[in-house]
Coordinates of C-alpha atoms and ligand atoms in Angstrom, one line a residue:
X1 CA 24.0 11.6 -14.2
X2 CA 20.6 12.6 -14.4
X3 CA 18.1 12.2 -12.2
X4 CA 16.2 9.9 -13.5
X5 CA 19.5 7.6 -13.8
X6 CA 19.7 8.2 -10.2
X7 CA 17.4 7.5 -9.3
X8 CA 17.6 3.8 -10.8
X9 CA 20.8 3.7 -9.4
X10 CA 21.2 0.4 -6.9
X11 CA 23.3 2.7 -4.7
X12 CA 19.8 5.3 -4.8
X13 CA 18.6 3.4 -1.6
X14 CA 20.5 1.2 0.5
X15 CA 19.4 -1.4 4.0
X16 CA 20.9 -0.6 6.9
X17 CA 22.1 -3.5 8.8
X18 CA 23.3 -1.8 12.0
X19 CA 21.6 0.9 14.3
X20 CA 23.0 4.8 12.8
X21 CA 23.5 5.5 16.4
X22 CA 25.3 2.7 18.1
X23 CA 25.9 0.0 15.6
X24 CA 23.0 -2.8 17.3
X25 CA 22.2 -5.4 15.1
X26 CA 18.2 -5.6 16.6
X27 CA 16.3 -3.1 14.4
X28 CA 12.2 -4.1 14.9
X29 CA 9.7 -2.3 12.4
X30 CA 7.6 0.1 14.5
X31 CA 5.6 2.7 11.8
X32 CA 5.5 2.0 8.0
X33 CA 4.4 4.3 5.3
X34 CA 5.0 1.7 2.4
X35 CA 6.8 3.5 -0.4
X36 CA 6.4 6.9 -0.9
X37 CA 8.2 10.0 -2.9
X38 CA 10.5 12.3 -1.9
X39 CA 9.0 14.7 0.2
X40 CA 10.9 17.8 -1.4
X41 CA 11.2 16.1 -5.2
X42 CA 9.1 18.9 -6.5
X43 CA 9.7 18.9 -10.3
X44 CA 8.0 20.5 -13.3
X45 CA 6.6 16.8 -14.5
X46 CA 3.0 17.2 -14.4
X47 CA 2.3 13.5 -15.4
X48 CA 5.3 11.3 -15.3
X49 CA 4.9 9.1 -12.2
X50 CA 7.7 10.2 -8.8
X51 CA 9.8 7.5 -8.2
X52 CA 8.8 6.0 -4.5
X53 CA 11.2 4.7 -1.9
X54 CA 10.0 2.7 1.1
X55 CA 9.9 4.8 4.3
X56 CA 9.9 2.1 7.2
X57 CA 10.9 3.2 10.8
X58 CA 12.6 0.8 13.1
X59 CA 13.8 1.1 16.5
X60 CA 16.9 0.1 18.3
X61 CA 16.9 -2.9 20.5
X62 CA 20.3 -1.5 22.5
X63 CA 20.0 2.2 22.3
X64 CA 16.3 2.8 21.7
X65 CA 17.1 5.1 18.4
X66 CA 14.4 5.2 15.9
X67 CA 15.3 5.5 12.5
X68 CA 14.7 4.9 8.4
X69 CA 15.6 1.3 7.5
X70 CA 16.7 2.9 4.2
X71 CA 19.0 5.5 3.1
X72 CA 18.0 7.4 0.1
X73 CA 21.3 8.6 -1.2
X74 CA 22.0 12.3 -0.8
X75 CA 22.8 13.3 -4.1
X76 CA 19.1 12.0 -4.7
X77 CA 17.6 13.9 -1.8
X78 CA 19.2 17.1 -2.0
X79 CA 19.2 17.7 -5.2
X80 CA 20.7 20.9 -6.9
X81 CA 18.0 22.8 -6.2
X82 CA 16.8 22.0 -2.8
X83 CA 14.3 24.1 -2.1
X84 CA 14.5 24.7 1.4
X85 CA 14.8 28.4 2.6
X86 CA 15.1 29.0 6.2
X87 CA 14.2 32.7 6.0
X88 CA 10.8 31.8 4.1
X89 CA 9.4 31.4 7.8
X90 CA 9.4 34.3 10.2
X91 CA 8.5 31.9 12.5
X92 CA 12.1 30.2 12.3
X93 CA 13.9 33.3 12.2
X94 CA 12.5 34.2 15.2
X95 CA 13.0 31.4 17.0
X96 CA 16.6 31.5 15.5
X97 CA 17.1 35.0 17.2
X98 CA 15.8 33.3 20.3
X99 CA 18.0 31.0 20.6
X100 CA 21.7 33.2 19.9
X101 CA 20.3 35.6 22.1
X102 CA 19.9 33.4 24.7
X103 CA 23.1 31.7 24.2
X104 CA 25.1 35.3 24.1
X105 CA 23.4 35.2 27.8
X106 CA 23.7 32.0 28.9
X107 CA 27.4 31.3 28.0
X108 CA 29.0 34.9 27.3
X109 CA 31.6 34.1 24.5
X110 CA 34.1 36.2 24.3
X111 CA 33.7 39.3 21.6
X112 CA 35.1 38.1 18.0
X113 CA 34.6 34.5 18.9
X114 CA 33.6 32.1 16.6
X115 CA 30.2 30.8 15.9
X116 CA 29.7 27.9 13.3
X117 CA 26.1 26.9 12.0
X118 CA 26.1 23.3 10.4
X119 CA 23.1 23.7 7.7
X120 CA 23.2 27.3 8.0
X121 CA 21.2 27.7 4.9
X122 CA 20.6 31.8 4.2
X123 CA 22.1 33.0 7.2
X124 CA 18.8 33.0 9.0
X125 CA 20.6 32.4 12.4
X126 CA 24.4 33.6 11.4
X127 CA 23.4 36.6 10.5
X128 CA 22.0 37.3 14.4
X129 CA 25.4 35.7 15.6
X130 CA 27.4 38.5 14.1
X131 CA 25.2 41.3 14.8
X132 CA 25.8 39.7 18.7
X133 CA 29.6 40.9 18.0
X134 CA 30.4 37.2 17.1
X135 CA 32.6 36.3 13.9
X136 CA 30.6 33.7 12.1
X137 CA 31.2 30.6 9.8
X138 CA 28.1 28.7 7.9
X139 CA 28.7 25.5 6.4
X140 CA 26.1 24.4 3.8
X141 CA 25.6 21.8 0.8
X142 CA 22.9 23.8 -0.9
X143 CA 24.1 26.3 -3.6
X144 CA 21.0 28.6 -3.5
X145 CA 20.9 29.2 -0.1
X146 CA 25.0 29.0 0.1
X147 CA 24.3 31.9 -2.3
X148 CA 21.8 34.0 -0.3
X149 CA 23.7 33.8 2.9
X150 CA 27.4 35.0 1.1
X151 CA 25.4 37.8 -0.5
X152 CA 24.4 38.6 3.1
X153 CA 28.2 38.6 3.8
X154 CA 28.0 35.6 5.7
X155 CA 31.6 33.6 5.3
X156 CA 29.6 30.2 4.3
X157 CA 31.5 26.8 3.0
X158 CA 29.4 25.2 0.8
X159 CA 30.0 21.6 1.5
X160 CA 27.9 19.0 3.4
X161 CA 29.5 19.0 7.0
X162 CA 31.7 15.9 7.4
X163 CA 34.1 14.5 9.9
X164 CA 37.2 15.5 7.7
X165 CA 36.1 19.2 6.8
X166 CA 36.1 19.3 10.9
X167 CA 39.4 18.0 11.0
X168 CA 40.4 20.9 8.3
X169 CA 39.0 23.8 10.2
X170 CA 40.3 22.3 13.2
X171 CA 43.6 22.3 12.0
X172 CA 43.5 25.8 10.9
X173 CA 42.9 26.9 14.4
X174 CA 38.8 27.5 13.6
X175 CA 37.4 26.4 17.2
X176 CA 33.7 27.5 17.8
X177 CA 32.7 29.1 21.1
X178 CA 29.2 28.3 19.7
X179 CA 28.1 25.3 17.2
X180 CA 24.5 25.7 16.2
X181 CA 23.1 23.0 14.5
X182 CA 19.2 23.6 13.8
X183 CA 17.1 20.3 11.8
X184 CA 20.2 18.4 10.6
X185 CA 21.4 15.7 12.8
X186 CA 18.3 13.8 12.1
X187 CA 19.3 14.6 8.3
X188 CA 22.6 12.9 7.5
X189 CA 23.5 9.5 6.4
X190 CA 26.9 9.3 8.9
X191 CA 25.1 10.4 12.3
X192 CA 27.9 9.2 14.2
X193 CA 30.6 11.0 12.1
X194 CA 28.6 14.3 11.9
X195 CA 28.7 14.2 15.9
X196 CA 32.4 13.6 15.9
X197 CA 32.8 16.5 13.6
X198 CA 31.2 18.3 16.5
X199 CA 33.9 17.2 18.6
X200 CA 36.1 18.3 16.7
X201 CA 35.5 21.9 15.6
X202 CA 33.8 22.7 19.2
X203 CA 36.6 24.9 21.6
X204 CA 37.3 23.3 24.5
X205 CA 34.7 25.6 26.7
X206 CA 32.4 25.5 23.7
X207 CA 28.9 24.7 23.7
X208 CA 27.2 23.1 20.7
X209 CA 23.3 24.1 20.8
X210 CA 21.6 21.5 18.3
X211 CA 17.9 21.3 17.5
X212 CA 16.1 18.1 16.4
X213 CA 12.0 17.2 16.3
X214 CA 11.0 15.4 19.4
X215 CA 9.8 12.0 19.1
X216 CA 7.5 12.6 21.8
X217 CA 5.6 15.3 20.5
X218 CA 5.6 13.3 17.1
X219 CA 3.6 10.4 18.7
X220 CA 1.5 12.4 20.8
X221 CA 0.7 14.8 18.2
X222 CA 0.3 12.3 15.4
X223 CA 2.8 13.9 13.3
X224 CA 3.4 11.2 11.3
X225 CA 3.9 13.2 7.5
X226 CA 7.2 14.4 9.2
X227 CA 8.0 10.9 8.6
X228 CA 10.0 11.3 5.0
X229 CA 13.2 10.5 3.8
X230 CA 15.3 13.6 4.5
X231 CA 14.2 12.8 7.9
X232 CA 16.5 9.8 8.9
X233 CA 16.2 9.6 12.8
X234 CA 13.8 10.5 15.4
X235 CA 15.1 11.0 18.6
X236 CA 14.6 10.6 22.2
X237 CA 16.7 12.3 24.6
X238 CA 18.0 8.5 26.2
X239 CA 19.1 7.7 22.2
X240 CA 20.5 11.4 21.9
X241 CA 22.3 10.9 25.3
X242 CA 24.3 7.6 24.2
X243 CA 25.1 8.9 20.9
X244 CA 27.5 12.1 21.9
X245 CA 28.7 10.1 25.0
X246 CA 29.8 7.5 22.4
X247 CA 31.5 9.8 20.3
X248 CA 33.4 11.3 23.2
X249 CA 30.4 14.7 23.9
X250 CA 27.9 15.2 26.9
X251 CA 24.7 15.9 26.6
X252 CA 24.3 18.5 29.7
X253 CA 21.1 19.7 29.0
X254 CA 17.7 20.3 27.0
X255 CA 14.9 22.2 26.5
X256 CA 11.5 21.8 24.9
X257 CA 10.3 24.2 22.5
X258 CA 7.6 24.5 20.1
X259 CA 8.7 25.1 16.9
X260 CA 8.3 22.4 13.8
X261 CA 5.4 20.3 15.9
X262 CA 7.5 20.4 19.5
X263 CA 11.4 20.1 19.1
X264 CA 14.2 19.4 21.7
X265 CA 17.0 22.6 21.8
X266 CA 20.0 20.2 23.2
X267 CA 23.5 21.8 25.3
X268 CA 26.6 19.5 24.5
X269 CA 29.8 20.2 25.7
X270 CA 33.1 18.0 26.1
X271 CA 33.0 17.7 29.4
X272 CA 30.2 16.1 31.4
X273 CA 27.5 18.4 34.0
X274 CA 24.1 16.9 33.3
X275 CA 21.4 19.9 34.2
X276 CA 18.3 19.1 36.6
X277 CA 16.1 19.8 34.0
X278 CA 18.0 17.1 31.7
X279 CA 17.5 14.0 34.1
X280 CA 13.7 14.9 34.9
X281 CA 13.3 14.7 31.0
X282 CA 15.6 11.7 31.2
X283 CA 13.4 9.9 33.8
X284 CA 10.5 10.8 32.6
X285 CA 11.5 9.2 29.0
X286 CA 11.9 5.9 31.3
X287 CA 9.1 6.0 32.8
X288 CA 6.9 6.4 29.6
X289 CA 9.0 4.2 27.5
X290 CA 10.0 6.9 25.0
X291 CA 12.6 5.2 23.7
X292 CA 11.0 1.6 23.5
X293 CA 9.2 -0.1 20.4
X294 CA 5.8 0.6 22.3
X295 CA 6.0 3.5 22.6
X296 CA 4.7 3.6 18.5
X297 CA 1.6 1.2 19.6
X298 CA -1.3 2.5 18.3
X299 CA 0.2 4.9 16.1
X300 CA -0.7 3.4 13.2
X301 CA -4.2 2.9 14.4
X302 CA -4.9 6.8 15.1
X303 CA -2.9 7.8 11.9
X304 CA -6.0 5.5 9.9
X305 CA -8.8 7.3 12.0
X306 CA -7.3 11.1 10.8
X307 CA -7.3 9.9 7.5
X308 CA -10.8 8.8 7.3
X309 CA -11.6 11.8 9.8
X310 CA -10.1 14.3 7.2
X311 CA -11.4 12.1 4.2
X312 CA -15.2 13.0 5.8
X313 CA -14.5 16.3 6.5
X314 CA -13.2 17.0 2.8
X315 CA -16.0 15.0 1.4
X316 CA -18.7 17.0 3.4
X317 CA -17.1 20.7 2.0
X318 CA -17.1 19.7 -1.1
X319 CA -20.9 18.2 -1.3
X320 CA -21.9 21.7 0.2
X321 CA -19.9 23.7 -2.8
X322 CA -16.4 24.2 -1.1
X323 CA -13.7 25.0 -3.5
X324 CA -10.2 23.7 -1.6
X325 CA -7.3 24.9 -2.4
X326 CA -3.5 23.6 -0.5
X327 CA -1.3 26.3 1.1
X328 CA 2.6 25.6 1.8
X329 CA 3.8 23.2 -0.8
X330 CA 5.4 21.9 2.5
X331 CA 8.1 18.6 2.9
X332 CA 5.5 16.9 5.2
X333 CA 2.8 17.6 2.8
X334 CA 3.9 15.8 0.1
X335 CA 3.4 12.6 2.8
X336 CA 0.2 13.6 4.0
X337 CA -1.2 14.2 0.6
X338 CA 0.3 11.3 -0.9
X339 CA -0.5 8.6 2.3
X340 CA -4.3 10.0 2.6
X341 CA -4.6 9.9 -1.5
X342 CA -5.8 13.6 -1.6
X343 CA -5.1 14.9 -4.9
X344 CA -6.8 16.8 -7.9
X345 CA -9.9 15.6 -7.6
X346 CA -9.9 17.5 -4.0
X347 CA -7.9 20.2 -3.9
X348 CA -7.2 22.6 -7.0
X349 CA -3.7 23.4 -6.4
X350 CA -1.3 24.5 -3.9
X351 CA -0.1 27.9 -2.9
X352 CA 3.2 28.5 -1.8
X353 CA 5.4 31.8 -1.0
X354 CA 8.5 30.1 -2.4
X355 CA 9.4 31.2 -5.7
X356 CA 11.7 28.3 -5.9
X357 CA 8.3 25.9 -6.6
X358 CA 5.7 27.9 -8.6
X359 CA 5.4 26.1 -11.7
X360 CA 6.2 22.4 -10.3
X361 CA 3.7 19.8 -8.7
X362 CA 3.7 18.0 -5.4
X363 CA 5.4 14.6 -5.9
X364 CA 3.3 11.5 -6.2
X365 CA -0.4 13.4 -6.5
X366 CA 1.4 16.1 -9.0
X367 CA -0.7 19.1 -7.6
X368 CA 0.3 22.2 -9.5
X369 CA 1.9 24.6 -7.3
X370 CA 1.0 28.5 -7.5
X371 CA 2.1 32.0 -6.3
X372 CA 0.3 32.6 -3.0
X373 CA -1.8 35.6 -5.4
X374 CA -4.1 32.4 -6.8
X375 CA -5.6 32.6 -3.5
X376 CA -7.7 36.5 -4.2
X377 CA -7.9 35.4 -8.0
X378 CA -9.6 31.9 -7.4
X379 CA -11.0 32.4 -4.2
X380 CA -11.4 29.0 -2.9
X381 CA -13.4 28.6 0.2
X382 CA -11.2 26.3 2.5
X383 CA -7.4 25.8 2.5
X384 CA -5.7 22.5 3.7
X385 CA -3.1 24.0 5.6
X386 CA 0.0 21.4 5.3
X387 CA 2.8 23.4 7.1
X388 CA 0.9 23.4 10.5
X389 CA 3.2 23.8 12.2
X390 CA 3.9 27.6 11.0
X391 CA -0.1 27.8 11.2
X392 CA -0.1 31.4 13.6
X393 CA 2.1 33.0 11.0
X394 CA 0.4 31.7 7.9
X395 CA -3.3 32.3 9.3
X396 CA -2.4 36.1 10.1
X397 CA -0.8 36.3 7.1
X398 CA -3.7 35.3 5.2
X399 CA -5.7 37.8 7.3
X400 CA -7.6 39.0 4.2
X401 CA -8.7 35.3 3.1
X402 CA -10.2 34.9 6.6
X403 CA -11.8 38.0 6.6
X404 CA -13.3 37.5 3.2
X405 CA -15.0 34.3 5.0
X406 CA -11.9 31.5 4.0
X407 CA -11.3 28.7 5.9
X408 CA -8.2 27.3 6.8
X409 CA -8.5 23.3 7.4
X410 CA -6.1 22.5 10.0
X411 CA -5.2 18.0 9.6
X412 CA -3.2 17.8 12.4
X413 CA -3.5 16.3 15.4
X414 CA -7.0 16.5 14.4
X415 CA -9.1 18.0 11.5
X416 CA -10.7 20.9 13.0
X417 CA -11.3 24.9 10.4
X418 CA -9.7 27.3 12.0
X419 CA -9.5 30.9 11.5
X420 CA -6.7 32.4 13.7
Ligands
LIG519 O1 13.7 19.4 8.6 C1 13.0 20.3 8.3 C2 12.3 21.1 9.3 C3 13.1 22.4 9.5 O2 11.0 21.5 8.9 C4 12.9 20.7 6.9 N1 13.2 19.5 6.0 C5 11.5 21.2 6.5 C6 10.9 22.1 7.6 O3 9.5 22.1 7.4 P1 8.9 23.5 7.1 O4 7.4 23.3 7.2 O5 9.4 24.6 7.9 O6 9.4 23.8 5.6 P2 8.9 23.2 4.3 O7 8.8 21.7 4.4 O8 9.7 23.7 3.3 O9 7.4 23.7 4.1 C7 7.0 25.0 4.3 C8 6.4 25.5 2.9 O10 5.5 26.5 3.2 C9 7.6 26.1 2.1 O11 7.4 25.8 0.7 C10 7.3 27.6 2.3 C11 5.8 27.7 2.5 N2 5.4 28.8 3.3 C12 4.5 29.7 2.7 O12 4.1 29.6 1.6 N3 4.1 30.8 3.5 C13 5.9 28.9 4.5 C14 5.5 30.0 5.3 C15 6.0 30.2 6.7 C16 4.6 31.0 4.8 O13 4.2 32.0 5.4
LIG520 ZN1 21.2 1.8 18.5

């Protein structure tokens, strides 16, 4: 079917009617972005309008999960091409590195165990696993990627992880020591079934180490274009807690870290041993009402003032004679761009290191997207930097930009140029 068919189809984008995480029928609107395009539907239309889906968060009245009221349909978000490569950022392979070395540490697995990655991508993590001595299996639904990684000799399934491919690689005697799980869970349409597949593919002493965006840092940051459709929950640890326990997992511990805007690295194991460090973040989740409708108050409110802030701030450039250019054709760019109406008439295009998405346009404000060389040909002035969150590696990288007397314009938490 193509994908404009697909996108027309009334099973594109369904209403949920019960909570993903513990099937509550109380689901209040807390943020709304109206309807908006899909934040990685980069395609080589210049002028045919994106199609838009609405992008509403609610929040759980019994578990305190927020969430997407819709579900755009997998086979619309992650198209053929999803352009996503994990090994694009140094800054993710790093922290990748990080975190198997740290787990080799922590929870000593056996030589020749088994590590699984659910949305191993390229083998940006797998590929640190089995240099650790560990025997490695990615499972991925994206063929380029699924592609990259095998090439790297990285034994890779290329499916989307599901309850009954657990139950396969169960049966066939494929129990991880290690599960890692890095910017998924919030990704897929059957959270509850994805867990259970955790349950059943982690080894009985195993430890699954999954990584999600924390909804605390979200609101406090004002990171609301990681608001998009891939994204279907936003957690806080109480709603994280009381989904594994529901699905027969413990949450035993978790760790901030600062990767993507502030994640959460979570510990689940089978059996329950809740760290120290888990119930201070636990408590202090209470005692701020993380996980409560309220928590969003105001949100709104300070998402309007950056957009007239960075509205002034491009305005002012370019009366003095700034030339702007975009750099990281970027998931949460296409919302920022999109929900602040920045488009041609500000910026001239986008650079971005992906291959993948030179010669295809932003979706919704159909910026062209260029190799990240337009930067020394055109020499704009300033560059709206829309992957902030991979700003220290981006701004070094651009060294000779910054030293030529560039700009980069930072929009998040605040406007503000920066140059390192
Ligand atoms: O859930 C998700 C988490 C992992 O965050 C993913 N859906 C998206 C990801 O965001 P990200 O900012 O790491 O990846 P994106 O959305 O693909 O945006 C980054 C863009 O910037 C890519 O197109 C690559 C580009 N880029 C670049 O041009 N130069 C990135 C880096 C690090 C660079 O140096
Ligand atoms: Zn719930």
């Amino acid at each position: 079917m193509s994908e404009a068919a697909l996108a027309d189809a009334p099973s594109a984008c369904t209403e949920i009617l019960a909570c993903r995480g513990c099937g509550g029928g109380s689901l209040a609107s807390v943020f709304d972005l109206g309807r908006m395009p899909l934040s990685d539907g980069f395609t080589a239309e210049a002028v045919r309008p994106d199609p838009t889906w609405p992008l509403e968060v609610v929040s759980c009245a019994e578990c305190g999960l927020a969430q997407l009221r819709h579900t755009v349909a997998p086979e619309v978000l992650f198209a053929e091409d999803y352009p996503y490569f994990s090994s694009v950022s140094a800054t993710v392979v790093e922290n990748a590195a990080r975190n198997v070395a740290e787990a080799v540490v922590r929870f000593r697995p056996p030589a020749g165990a088994l590590a699984v990655e659910l949305a191993s991508n390229d083998g940006y993590l797998l590929r640190h696993a089995a240099a650790a001595g560990l025997s490695v299996l990615g499972i991925d639904p994206a063929p380029g990627p699924v592609r990259v990684a095998r090439e790297a000799g990285i034994e890779t399934v290329h499916a989307f992880f599901t309850e009954p491919l657990a139950q396969r690689l169960a049966a066939e005697g494929r129990r991880a020591a290690l599960v890692f799980a890095n910017n998924v869970l919030a990704h897929v349409a059957d959270t509850r079934g994805f867990v259970r597949g955790i349950r059943h593919i982690l080894a009985p002493d195993g430890t699954a180490i999954i990584e999600v965006p924390y909804l605390r840092d979200l609101i406090d940051h004002v990171e609301f274009d990681t608001i998009y459709h891939e994204h279907l929950c936003y957690f806080s640890l109480r709603a994280l807690a009381a989904l594994f326990a529901r699905e027969g997992l413990a949450l035993n511990d978790a760790q901030r870290i600062p990767i993507h805007g502030g994640s959460l690295r979570l510990f689940v194991q089978h059996a329950p041993a809740p760290s120290a460090r888990l119930t201070a973040l636990l408590a202090q989740e209470r005692a701020e009402g993380l996980d409560r409708p309220a928590a969003f108050r105001g949100l709104a409110d300070r998402v309007a003032q950056l957009r007239q802030d960075l509205r002034a701030l491009l305005d002012r450039l370019k009366a003095e004679g700034a030339r702007i250019g975009g750099y990281g054709a970027a998931a949460k760019g296409t919302i920022l761009l999109n929900h602040f109406g920045i488009g041609r008439r500000d910026l001239i295009w986008v650079a971005d290191r992906n291959q993948h998405k030179h010669g295809l346009f932003v979706p919704g404000v159909k910026l062209p997207i260029v190799p990240v060389e337009r930067i020394a040909e055109d020499r704009p002035t300033h560059l709206l930097l829309l992957p902030w969150n991979h700003r220290a590696e981006i701004v070094r990288q651009q060294a000779a930009f910054v030293a030529a007397g560039g700009r980069f314009i930072l929009p998040i938490p605040q406007p503000v140029l920066v140059e390192s």
